[in-house]
N, CA, C and O atoms as a DFTB+ gen file, in Angstrom:
516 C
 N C O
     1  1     -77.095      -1.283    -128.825
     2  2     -77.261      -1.063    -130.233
     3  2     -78.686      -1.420    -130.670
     4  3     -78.930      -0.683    -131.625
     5  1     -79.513      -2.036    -130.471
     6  2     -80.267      -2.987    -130.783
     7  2     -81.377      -3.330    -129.528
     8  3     -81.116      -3.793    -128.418
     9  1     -82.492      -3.002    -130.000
    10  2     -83.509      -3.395    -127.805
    11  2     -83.552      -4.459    -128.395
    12  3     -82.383      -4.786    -128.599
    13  1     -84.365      -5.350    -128.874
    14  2     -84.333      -6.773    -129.301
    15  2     -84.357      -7.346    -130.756
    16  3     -84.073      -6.628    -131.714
    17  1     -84.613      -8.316    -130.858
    18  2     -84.509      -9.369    -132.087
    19  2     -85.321     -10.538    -132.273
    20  3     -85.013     -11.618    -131.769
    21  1     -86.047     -10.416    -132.771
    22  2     -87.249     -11.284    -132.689
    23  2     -87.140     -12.579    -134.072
    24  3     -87.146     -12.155    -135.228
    25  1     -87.066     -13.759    -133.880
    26  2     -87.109     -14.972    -134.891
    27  2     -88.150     -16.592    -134.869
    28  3     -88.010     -17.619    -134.205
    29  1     -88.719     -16.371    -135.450
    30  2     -89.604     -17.277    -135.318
    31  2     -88.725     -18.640    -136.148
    32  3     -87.782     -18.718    -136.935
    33  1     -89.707     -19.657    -135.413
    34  2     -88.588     -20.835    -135.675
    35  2     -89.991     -22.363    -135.906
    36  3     -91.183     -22.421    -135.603
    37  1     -89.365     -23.018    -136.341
    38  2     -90.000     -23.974    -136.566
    39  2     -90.196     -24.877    -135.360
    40  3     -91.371     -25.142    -135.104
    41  1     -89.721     -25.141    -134.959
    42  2     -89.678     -25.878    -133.338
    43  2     -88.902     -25.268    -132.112
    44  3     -87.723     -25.040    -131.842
    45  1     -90.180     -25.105    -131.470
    46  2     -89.316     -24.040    -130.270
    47  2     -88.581     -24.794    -129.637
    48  3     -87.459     -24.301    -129.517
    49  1     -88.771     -26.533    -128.805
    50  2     -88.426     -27.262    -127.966
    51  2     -86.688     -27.407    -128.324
    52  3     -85.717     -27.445    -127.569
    53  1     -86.810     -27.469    -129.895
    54  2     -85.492     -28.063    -130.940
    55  2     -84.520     -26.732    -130.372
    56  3     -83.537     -26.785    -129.633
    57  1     -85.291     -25.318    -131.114
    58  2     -84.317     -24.398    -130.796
    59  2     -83.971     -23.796    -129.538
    60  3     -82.936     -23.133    -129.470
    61  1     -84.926     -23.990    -128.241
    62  2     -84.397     -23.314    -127.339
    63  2     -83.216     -24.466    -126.470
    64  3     -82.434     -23.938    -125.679
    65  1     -83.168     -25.592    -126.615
    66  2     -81.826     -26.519    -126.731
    67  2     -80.644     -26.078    -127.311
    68  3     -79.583     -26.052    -126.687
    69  1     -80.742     -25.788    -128.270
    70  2     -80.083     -25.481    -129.365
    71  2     -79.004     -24.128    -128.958
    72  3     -77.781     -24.076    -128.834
    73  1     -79.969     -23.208    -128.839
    74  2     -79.496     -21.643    -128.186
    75  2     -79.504     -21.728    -126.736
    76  3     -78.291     -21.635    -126.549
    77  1     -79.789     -21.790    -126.085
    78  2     -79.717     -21.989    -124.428
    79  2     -78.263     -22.702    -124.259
    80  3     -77.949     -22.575    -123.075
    81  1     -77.493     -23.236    -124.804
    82  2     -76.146     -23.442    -124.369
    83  2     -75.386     -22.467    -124.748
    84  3     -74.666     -21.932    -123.905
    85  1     -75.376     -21.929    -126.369
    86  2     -74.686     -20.996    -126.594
    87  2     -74.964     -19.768    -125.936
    88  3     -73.999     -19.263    -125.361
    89  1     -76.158     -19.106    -125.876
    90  2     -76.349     -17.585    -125.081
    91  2     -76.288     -17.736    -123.947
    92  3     -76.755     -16.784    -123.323
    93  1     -75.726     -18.917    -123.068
    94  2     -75.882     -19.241    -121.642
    95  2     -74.046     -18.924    -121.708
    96  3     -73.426     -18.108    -121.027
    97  1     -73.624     -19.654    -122.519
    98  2     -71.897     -19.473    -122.705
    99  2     -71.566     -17.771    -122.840
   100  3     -70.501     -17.317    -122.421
   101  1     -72.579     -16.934    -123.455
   102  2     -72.181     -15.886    -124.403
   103  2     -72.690     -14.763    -122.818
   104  3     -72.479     -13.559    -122.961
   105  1     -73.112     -15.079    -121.890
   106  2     -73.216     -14.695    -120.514
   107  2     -74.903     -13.969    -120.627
   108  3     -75.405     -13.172    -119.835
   109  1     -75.613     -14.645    -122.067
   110  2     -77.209     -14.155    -121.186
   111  2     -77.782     -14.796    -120.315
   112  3     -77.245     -15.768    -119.785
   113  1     -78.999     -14.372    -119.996
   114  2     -79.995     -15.031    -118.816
   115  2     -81.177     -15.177    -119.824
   116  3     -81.501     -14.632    -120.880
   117  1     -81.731     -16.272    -118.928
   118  2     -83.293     -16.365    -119.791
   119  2     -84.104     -14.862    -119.291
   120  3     -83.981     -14.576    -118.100
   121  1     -84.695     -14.173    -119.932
   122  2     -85.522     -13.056    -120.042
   123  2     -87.028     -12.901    -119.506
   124  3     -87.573     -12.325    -118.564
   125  1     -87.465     -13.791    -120.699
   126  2     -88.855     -13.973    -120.657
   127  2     -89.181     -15.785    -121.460
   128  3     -88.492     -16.391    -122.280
   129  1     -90.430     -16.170    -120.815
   130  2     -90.865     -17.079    -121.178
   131  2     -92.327     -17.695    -120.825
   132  3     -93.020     -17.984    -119.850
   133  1     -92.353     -17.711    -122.429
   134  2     -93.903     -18.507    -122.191
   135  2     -94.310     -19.633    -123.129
   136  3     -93.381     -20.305    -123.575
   137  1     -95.649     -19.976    -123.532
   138  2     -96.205     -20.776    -124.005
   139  2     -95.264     -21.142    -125.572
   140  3     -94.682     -22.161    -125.943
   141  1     -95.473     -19.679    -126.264
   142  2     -94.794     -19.684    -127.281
   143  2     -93.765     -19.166    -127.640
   144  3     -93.539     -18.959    -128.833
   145  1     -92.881     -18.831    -126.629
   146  2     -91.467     -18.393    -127.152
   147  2     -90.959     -18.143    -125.359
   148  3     -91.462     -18.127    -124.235
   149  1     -89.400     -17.951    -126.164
   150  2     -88.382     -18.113    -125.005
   151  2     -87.853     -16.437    -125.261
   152  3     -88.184     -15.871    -126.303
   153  1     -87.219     -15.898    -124.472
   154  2     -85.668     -14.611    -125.075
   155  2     -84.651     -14.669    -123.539
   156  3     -84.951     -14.726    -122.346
   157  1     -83.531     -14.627    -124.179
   158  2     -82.532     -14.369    -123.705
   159  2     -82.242     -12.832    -123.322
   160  3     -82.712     -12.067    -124.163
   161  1     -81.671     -12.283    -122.400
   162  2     -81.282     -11.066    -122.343
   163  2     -79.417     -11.242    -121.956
   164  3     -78.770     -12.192    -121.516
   165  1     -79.060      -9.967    -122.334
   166  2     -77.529      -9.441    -121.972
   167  2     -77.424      -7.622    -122.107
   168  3     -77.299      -6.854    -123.060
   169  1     -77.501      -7.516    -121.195
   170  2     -76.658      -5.433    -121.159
   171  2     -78.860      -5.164    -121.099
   172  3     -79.763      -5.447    -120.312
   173  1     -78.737      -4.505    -122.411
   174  2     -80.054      -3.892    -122.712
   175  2     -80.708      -4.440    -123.892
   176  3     -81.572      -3.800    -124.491
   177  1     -80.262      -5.806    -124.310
   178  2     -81.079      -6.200    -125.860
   179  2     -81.024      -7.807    -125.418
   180  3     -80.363      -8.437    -124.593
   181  1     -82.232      -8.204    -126.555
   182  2     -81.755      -9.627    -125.927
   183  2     -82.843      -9.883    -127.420
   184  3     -83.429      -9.168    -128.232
   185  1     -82.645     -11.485    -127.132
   186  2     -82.985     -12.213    -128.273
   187  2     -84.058     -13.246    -128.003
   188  3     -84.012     -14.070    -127.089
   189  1     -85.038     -13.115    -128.901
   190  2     -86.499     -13.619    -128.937
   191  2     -86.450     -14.542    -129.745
   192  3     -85.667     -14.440    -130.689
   193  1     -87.425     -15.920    -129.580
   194  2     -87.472     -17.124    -130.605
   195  2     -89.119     -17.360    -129.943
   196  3     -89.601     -17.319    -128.811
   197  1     -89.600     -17.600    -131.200
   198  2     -91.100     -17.446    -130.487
   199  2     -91.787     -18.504    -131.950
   200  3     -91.368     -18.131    -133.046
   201  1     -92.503     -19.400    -131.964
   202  2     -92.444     -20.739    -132.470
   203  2     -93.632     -20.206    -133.376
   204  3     -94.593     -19.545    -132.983
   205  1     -93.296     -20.747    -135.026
   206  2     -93.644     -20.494    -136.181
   207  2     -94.988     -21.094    -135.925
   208  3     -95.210     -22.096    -135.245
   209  1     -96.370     -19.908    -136.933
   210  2     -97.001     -20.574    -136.644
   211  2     -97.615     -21.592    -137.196
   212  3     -97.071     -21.408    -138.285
   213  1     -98.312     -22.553    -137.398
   214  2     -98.460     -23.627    -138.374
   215  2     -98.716     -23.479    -140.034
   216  3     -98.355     -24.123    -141.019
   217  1     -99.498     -22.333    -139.816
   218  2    -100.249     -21.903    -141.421
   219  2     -98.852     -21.194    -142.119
   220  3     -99.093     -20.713    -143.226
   221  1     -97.214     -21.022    -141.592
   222  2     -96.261     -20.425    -142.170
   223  2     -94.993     -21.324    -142.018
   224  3     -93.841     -21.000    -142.307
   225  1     -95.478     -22.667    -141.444
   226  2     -94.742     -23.614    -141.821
   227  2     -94.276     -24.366    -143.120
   228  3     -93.328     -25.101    -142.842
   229  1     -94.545     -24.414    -144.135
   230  2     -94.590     -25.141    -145.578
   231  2     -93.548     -23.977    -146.182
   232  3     -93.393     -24.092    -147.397
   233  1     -93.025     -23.203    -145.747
   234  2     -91.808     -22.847    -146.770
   235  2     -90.604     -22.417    -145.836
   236  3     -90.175     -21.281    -145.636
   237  1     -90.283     -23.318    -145.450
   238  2     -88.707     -23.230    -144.788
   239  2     -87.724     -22.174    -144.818
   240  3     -87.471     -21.739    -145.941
   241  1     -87.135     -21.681    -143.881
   242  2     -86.221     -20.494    -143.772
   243  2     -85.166     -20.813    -144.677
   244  3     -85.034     -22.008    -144.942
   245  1     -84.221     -19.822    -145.323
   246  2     -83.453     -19.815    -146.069
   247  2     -82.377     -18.631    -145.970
   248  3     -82.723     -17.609    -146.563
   249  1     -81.193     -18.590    -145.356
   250  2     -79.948     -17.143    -145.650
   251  2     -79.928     -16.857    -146.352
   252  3     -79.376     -15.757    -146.376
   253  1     -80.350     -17.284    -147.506
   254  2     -80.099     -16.769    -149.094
   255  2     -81.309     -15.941    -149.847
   256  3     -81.334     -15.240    -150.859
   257  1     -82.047     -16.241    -149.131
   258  2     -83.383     -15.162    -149.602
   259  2     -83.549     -14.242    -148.937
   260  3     -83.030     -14.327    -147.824
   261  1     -84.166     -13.206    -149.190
   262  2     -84.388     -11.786    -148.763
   263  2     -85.100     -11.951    -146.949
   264  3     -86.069     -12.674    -146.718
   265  1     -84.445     -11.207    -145.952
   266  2     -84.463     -11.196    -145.246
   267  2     -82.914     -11.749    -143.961
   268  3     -81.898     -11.579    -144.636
   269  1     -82.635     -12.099    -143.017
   270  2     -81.680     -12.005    -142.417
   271  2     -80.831     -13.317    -142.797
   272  3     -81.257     -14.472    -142.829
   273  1     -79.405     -12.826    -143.105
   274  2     -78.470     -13.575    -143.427
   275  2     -77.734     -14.540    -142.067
   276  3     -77.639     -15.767    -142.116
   277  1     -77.270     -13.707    -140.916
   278  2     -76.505     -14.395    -139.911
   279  2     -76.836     -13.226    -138.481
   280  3     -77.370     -12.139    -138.261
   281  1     -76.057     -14.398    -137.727
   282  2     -76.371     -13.063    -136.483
   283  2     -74.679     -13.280    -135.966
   284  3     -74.033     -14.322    -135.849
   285  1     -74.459     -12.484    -135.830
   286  2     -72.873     -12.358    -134.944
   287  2     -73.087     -11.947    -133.896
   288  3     -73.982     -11.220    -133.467
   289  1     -71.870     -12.625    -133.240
   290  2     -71.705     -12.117    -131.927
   291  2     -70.178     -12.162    -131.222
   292  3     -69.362     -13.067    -131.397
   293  1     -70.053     -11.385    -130.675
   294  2     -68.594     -10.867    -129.731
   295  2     -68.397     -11.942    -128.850
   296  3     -69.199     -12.243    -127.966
   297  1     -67.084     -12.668    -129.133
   298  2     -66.434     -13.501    -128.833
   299  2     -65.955     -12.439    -127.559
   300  3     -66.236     -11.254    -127.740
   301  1     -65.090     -12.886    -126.001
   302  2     -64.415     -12.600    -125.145
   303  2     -63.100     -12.432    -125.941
   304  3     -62.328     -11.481    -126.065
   305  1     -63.112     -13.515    -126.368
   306  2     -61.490     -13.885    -126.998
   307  2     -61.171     -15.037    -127.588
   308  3     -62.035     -15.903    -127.451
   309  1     -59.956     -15.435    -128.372
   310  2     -59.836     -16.246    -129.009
   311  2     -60.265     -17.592    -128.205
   312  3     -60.941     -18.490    -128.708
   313  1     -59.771     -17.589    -126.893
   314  2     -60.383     -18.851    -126.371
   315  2     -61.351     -19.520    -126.246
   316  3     -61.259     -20.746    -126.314
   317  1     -62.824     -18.746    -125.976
   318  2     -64.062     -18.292    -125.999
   319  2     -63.906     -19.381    -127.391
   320  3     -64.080     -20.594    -127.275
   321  1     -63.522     -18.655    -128.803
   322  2     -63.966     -18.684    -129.783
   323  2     -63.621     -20.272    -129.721
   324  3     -64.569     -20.931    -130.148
   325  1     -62.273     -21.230    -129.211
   326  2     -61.925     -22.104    -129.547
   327  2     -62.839     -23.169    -128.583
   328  3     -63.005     -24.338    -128.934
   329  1     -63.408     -22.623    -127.329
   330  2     -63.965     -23.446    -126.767
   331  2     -65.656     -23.528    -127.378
   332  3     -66.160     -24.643    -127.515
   333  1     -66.217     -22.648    -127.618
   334  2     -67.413     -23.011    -128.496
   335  2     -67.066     -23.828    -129.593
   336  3     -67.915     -24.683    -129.846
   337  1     -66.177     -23.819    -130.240
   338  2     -65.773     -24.559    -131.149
   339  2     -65.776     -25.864    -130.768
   340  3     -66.526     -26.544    -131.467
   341  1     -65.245     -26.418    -129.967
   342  2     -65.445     -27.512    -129.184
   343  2     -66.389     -28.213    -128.575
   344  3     -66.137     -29.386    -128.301
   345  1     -67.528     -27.715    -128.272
   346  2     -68.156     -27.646    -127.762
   347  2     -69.114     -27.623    -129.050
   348  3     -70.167     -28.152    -128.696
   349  1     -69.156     -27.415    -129.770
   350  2     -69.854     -27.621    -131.249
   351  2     -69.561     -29.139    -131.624
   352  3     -70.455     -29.953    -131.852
   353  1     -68.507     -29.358    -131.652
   354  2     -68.344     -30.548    -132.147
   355  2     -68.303     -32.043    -131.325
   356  3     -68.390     -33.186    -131.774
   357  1     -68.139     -31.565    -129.980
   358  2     -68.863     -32.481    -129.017
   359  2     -70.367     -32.803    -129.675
   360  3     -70.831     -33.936    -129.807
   361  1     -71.005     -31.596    -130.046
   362  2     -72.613     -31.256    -129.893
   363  2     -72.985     -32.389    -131.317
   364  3     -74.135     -32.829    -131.351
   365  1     -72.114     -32.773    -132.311
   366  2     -72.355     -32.943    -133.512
   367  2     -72.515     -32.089    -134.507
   368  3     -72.686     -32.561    -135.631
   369  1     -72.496     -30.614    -134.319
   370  2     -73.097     -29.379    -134.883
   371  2     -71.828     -28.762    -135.646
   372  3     -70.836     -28.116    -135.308
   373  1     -72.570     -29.497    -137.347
   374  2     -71.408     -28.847    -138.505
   375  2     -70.593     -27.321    -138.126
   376  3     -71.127     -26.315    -137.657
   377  1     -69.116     -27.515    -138.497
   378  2     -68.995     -26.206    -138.293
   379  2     -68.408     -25.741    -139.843
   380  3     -67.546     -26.225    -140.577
   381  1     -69.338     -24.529    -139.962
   382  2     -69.134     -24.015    -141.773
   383  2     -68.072     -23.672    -141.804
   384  3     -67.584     -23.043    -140.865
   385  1     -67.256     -24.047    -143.120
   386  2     -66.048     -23.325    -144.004
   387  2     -65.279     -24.094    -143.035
   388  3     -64.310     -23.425    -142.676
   389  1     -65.340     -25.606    -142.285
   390  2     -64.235     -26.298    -141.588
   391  2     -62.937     -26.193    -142.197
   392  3     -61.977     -26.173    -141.426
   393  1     -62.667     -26.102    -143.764
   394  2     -61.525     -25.909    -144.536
   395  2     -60.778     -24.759    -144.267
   396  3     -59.571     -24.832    -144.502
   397  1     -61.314     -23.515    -143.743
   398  2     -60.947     -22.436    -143.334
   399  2     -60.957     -22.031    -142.087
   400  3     -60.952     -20.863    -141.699
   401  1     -60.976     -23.319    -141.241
   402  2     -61.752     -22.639    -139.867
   403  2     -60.175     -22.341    -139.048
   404  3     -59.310     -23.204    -139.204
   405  1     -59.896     -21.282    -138.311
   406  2     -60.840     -20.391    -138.445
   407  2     -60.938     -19.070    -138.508
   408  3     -61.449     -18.262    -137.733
   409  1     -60.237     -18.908    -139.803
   410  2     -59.951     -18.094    -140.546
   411  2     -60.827     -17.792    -141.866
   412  3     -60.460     -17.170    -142.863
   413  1     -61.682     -18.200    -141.698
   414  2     -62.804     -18.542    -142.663
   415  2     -63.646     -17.170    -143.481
   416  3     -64.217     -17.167    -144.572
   417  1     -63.414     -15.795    -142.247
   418  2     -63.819     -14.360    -142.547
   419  2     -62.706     -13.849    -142.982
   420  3     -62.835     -12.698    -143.399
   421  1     -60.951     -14.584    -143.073
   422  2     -60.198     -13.597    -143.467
   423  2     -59.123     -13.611    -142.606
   424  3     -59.474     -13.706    -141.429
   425  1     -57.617     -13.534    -142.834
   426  2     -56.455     -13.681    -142.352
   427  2     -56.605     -12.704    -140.743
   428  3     -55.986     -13.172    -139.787
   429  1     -57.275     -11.624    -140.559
   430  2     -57.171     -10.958    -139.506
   431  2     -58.654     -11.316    -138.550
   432  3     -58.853     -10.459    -137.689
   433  1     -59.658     -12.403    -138.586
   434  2     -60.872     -12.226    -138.473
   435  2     -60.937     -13.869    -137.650
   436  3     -61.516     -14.851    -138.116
   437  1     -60.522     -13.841    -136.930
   438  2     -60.854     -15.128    -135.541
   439  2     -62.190     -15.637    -135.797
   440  3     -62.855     -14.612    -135.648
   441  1     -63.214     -16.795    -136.159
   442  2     -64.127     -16.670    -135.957
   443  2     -64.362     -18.167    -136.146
   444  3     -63.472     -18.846    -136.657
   445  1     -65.824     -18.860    -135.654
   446  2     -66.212     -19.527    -136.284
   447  2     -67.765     -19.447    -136.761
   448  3     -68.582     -18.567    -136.489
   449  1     -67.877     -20.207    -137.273
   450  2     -69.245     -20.265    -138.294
   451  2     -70.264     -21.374    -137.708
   452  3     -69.827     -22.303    -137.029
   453  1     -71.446     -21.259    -137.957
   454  2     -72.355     -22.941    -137.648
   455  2     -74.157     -22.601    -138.015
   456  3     -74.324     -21.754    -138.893
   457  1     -74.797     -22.906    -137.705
   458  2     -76.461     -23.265    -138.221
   459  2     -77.045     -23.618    -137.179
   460  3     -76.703     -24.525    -136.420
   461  1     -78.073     -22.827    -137.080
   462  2     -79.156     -23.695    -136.056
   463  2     -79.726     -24.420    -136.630
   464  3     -79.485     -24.806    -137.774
   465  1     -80.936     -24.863    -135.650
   466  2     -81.579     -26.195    -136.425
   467  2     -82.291     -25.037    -137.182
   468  3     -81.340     -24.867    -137.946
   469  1     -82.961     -24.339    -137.488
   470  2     -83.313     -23.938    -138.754
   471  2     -82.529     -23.609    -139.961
   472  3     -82.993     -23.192    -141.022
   473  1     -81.230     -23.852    -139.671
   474  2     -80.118     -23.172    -140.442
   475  2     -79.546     -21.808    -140.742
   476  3     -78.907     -21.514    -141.752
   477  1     -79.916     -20.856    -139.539
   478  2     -79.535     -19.248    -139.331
   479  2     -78.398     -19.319    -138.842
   480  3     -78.110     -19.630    -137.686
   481  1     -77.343     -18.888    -140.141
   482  2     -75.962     -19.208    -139.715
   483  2     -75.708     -18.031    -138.009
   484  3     -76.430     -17.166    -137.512
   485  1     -74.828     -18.400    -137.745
   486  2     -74.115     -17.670    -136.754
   487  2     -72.884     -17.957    -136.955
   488  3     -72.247     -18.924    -137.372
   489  1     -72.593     -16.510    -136.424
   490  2     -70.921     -16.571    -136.241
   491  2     -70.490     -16.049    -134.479
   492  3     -71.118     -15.423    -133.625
   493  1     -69.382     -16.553    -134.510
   494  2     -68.961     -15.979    -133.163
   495  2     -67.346     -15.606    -133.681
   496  3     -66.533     -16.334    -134.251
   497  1     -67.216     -13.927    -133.167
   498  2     -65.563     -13.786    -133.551
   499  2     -65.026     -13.177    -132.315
   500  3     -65.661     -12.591    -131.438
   501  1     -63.699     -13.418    -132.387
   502  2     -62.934     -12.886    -131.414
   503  2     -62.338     -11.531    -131.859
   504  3     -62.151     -11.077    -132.988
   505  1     -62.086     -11.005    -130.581
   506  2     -61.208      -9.454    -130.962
   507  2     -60.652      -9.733    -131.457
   508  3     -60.541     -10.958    -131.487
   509  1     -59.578      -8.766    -132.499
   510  2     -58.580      -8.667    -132.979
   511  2     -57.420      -7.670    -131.691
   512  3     -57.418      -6.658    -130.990
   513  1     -56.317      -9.209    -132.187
   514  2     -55.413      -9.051    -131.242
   515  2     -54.051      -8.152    -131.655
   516  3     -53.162      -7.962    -130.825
């Protein structure tokens, strides 16, 4: 769908910790890597984090302002979904709409919710069964 995805981040060291467990779970490989950024690959697209540069540091990322809200991604299956889940909260790593979790997208919609360290929500959902 998609050749890549490119996100610049405030601390690369923070985020490629951060993502390197989950896209390692989600069955990518590291791609490419260098000085200033990491990407993951899976199939034919993969995902780029390549470290903000100082002079665009002073105004912090935000979901709510114009530009990208979340990134989803295809759960295997509900289990998948319950073991990241777990594995989140081992991590310390809030999981959003816990009141709803995890049903949180909706009575038919498996999923859970969470933030990187920059706060770019993600979701991970499972098929519908």
């Amino acid at each position: 769908m998609f050749h890549h995805v490119e996100i610049n981040v405030s601390n690369l060291e923070q985020s490629r910790l951060f993502w390197e467990w989950f896209l390692e779970e989600m069955g990518c490989e590291i791609f490419q890597e260098w000085e200033g950024g990491i990407s993951w690959k899976k199939g034919g697209g993969y995902l780029v984090f390549v470290q903000t540069d100082s002079l665009y540091l002073d105004i912090p990322y935000h979901r709510r302002r114009s530009g990208l809200n979340h990134l989803a991604f295809h759960a295997e299956s509900r289990a998948q979904v319950d073991l990241i889940t777990r594995q989140l909260i081992e991590r310390d790593i809030p999981i959003l709409y816990a009141d709803r979790h995890p049903y949180a997208g909706g009575d038919a919609h498996y999923a859970v919710f969470f933030e990187d360290p920059d706060r770019i929500k993600i979701e991970l959902v499972a098929p519908i069964e």
